[in-house]
mmCIF file of C-alpha atoms in Angstrom:
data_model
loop_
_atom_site.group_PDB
_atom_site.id
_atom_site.type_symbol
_atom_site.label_atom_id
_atom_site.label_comp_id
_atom_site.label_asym_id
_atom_site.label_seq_id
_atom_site.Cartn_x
_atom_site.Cartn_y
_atom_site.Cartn_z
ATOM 1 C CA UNK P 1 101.293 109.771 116.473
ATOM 2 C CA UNK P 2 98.586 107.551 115.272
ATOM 3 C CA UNK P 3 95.363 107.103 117.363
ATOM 4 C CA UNK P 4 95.265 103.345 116.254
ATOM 5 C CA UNK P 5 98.469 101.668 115.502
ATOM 6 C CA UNK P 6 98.740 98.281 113.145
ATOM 7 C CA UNK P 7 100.886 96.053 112.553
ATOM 8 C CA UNK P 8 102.587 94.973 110.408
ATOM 9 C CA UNK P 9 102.448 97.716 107.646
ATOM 10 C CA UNK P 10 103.323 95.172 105.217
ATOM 11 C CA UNK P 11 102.786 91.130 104.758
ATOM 12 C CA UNK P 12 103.586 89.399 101.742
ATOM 13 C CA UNK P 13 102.708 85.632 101.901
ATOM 14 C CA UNK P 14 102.083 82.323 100.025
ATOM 15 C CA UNK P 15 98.877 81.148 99.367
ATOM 16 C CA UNK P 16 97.835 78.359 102.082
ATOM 17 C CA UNK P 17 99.683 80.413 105.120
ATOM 18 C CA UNK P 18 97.688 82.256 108.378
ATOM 19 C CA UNK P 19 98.449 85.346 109.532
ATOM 20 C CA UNK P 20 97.173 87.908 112.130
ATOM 21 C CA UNK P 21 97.238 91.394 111.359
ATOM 22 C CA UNK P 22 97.096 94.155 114.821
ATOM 23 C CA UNK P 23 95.032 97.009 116.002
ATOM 24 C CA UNK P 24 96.244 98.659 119.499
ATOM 25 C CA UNK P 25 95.294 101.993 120.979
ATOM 26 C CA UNK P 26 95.928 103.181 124.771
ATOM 27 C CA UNK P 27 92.664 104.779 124.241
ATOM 28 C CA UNK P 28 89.445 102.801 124.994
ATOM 29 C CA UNK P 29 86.742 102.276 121.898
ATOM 30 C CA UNK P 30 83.461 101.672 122.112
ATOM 31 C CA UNK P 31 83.516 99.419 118.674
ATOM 32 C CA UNK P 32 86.145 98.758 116.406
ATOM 33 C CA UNK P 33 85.279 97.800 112.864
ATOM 34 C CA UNK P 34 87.858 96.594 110.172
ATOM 35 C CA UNK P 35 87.434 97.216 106.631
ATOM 36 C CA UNK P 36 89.036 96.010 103.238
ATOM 37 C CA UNK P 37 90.361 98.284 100.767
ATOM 38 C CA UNK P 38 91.174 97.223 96.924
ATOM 39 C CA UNK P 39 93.088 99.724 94.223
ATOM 40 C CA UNK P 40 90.913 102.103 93.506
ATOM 41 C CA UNK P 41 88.154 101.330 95.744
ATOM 42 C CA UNK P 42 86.702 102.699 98.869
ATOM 43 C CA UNK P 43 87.143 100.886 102.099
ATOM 44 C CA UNK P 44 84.126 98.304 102.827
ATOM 45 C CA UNK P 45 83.085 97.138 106.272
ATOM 46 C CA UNK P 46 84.170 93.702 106.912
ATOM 47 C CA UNK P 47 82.906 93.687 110.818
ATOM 48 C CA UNK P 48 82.245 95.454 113.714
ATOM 49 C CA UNK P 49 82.718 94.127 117.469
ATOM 50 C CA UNK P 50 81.399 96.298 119.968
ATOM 51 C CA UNK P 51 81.925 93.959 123.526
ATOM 52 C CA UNK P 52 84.923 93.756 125.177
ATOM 53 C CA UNK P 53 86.492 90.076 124.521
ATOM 54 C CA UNK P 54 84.281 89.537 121.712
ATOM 55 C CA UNK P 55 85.658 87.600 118.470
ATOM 56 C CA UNK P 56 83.573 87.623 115.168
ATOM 57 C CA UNK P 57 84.037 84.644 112.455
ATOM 58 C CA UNK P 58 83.771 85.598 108.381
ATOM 59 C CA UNK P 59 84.641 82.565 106.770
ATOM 60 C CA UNK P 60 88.005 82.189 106.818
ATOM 61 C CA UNK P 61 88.755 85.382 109.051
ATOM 62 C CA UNK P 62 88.717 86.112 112.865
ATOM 63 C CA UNK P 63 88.129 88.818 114.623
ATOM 64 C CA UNK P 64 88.573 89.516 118.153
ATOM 65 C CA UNK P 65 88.253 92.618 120.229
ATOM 66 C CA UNK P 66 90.248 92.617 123.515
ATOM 67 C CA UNK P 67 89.186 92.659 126.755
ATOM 68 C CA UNK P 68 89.401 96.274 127.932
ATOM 69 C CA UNK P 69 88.396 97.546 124.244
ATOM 70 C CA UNK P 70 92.138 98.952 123.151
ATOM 71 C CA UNK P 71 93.070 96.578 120.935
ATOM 72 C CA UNK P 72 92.325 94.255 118.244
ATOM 73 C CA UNK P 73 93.416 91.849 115.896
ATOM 74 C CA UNK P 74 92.503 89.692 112.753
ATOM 75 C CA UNK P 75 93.817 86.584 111.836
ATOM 76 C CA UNK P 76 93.392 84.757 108.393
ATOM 77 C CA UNK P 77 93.624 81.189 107.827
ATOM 78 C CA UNK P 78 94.868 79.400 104.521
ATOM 79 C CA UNK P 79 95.134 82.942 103.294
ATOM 80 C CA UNK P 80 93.822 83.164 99.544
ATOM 81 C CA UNK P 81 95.175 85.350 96.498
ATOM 82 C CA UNK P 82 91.823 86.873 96.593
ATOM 83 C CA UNK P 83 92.671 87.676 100.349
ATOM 84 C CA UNK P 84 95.085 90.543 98.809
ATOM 85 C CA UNK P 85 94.062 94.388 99.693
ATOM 86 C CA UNK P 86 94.509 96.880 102.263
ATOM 87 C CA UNK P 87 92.841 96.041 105.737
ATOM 88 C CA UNK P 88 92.314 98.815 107.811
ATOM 89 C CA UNK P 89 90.843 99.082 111.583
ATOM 90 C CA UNK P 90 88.548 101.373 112.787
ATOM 91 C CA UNK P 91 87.253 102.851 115.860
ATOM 92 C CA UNK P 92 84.443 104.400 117.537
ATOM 93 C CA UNK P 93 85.998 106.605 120.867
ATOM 94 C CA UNK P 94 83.094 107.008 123.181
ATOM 95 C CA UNK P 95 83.559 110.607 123.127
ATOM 96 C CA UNK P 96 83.662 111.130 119.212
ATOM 97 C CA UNK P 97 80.028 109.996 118.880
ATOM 98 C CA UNK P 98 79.807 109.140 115.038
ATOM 99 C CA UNK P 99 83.688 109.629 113.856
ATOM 100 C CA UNK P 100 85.841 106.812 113.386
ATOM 101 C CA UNK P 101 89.371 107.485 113.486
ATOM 102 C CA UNK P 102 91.166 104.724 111.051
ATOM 103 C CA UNK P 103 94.602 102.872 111.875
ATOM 104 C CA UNK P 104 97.266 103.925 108.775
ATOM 105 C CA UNK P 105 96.515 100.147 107.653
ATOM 106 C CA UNK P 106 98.048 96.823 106.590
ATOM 107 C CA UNK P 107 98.977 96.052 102.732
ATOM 108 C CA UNK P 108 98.444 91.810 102.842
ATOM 109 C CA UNK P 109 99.577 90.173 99.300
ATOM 110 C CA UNK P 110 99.258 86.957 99.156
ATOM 111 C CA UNK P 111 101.152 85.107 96.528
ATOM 112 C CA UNK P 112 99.849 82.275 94.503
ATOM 113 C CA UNK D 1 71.197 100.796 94.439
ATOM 114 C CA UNK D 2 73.673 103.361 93.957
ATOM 115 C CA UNK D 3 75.222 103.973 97.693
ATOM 116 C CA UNK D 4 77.919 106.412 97.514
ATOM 117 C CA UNK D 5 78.652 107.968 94.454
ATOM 118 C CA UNK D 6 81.603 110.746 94.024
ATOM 119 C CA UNK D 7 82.319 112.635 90.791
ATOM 120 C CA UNK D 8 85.003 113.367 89.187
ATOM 121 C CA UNK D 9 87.008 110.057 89.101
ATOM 122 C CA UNK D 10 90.058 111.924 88.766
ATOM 123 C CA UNK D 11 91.423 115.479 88.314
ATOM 124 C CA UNK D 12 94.478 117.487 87.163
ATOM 125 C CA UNK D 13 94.590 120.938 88.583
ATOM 126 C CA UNK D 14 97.145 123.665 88.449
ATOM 127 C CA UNK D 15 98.256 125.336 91.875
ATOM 128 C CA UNK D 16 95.795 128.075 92.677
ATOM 129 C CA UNK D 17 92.764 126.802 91.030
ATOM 130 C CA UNK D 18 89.801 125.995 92.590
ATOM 131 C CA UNK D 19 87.462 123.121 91.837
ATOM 132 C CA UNK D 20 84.846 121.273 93.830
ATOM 133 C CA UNK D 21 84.128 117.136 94.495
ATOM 134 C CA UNK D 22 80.277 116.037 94.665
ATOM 135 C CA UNK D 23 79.415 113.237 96.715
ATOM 136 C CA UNK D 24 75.321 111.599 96.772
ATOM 137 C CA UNK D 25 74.288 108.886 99.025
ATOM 138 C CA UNK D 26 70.838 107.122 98.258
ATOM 139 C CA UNK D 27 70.612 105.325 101.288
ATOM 140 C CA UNK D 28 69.001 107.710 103.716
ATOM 141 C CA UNK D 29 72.141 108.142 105.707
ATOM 142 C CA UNK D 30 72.132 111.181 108.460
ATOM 143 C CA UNK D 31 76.438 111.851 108.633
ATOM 144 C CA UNK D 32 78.598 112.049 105.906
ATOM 145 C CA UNK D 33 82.567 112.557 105.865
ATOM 146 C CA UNK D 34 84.975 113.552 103.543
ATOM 147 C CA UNK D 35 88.625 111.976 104.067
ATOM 148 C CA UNK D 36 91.488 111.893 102.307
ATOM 149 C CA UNK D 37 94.545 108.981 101.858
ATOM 150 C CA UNK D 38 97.698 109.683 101.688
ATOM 151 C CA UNK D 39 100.580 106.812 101.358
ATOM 152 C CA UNK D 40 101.923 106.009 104.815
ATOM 153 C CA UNK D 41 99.083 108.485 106.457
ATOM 154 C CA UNK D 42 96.006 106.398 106.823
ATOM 155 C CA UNK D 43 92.495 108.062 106.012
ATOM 156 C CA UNK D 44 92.417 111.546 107.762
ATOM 157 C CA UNK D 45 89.081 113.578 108.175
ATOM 158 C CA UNK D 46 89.024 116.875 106.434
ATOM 159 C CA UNK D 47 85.238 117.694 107.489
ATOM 160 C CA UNK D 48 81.899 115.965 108.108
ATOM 161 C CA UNK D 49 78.083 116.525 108.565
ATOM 162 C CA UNK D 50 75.870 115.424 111.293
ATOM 163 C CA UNK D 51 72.430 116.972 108.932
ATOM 164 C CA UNK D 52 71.384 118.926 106.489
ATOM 165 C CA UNK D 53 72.493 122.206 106.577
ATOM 166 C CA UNK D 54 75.108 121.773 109.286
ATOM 167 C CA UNK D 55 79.385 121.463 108.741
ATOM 168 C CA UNK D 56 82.134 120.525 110.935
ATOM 169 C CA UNK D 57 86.105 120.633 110.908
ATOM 170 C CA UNK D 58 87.807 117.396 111.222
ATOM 171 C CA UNK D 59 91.389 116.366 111.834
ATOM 172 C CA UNK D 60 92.530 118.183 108.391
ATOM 173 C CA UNK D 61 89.792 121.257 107.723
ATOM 174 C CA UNK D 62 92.831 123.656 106.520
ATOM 175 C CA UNK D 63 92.284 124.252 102.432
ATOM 176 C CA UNK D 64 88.744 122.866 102.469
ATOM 177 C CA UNK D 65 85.151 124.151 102.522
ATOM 178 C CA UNK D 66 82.171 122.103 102.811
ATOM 179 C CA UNK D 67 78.505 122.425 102.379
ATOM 180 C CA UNK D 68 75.298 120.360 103.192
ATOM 181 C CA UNK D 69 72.507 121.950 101.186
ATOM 182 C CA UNK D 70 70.697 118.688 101.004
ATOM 183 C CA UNK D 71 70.375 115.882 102.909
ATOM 184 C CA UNK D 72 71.614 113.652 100.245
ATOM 185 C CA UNK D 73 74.651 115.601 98.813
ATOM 186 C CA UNK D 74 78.057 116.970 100.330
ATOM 187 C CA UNK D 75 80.209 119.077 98.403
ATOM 188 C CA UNK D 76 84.369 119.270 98.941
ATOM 189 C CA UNK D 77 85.587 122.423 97.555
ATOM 190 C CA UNK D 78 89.013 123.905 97.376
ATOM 191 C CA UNK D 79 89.431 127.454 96.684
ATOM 192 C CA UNK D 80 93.152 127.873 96.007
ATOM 193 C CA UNK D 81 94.625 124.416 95.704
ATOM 194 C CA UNK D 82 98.144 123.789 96.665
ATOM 195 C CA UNK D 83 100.738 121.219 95.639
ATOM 196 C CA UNK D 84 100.019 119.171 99.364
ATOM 197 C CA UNK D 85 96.448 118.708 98.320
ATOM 198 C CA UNK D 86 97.169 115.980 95.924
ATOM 199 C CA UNK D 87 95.899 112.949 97.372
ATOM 200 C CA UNK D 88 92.873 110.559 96.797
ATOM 201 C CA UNK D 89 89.382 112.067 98.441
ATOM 202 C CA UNK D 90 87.010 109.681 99.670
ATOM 203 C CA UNK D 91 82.964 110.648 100.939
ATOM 204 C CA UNK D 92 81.612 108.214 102.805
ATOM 205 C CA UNK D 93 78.103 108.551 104.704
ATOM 206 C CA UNK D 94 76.640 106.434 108.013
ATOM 207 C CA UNK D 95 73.891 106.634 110.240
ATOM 208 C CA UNK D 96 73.671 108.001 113.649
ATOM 209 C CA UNK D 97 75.219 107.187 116.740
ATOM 210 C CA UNK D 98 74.266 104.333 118.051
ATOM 211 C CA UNK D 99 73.602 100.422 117.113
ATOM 212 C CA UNK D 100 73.060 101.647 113.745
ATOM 213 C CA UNK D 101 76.417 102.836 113.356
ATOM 214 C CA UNK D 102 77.555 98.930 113.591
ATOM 215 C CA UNK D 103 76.510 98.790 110.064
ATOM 216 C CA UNK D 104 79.805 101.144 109.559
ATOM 217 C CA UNK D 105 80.456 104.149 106.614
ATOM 218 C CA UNK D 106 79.724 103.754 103.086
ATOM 219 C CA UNK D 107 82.590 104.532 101.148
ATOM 220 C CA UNK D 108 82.576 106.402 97.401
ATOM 221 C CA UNK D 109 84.953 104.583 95.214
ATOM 222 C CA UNK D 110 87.397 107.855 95.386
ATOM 223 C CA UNK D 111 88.361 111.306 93.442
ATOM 224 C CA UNK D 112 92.311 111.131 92.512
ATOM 225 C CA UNK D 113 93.684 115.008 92.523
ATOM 226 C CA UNK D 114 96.615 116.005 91.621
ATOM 227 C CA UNK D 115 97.651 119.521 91.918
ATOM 228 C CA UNK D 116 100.641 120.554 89.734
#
């Protein structure tokens, strides 16, 4: 069983469309951080939100962290073909001190 | 500005042979990790570092050894290698605890083994 579950797995889209891509946990995280992944590259930070309730903006992307620091989510807006890649979430457990323990991750294509 | 830098790209090994993955960081960084991704399986820790000199078991230590001789290198080696160790290897490096970490891990671009 998966520490950090997301969902979906898979999301193939048009250009132009949103979409909101989801982190949960029943454990609590003391930050979460999502990273993008592209074939044969390693995973590179996108953001990090550390306070419960919190929501980061990159552009086009949101990023909030929920209240009691389970769960999280990111949502895209007039999602771009250079949007495609492999976004995976990341979290901090306040008794792991430096180890992040990764969700299995989300493969977005977005379609031209 | 180099950041994470992992050699060899790829690799074809037969079952039983051993090899070893290098992985340098330039940027100073205290911890580094070495993962691995498997379709459908996330990233999974194999080992990580907190200093020089000092090793730890992760999620997935079973197969691997790891040293920290320097500060700036960590070494993945496999001493028999087995048929389930093909997978993609990533090292990836980050600072202490702390605010710091917020600046998240530095990922290597990736070694792809394949044991036949």
């Amino acid at each position: 069983t998966q520490l950090l579950e997301q969902s979906p797995q898979f999301l193939s889209i048009q250009e132009g469309e949103n979409l909101t891509v989801y982190c949960n946990s029943s454990s609590v995280f003391s930050s979460l951080q999502w990273y993008r992944q592209e074939p044969g590259e390693g995973p590179v930070l996108l953001v990090t939100v550390v306070t419960g309730g919190e929501v980061k903006k990159l552009k086009r992307l949101t990023f909030q962290f929920g209240d009691a620091r389970k769960d999280s989510s990111l949502h895209i807006t007039a999602a771009q073909t250079g949007d495609t890649g492999l976004y995976l979430c990341a979290g901090v457990r306040e008794t792991s001190g430096s180890r992040l323990t990764f969700g299995e991750g989300t493969q977005l294509t977005v379609n031209p | 500005n180099a950041g994470v830098t992992q050699t060899p790209k790829f690799r074809v090994l037969k079952t039983g042979q051993s090899m070893t993955l290098l992985c340098a960081q330039d940027m100073n960084h205290e911890y580094m990790y070495w993962y691995r991704q498997d379709p459908g399986m996330g990233l999974r820790l194999i080992h990580y570092s907190v200093g020089e000199g000092t090793t730890a078991k992760g999620e997935v230590p079973d197969g691997y050894n790891v040293s920290r001789l320097k500060k700036q290198n960590f070494l993945l080696g496999l001493e028999s290698a087995a048929p389930s160790q093909t997978s993609v290897y990533f090292c990836a490096s980050s600072f202490r605890t702390g605010a710091r970490l917020n600046y998240g891990y530095t990922f290597g671009s990736g070694t792809r083994l394949t044991v036949v």
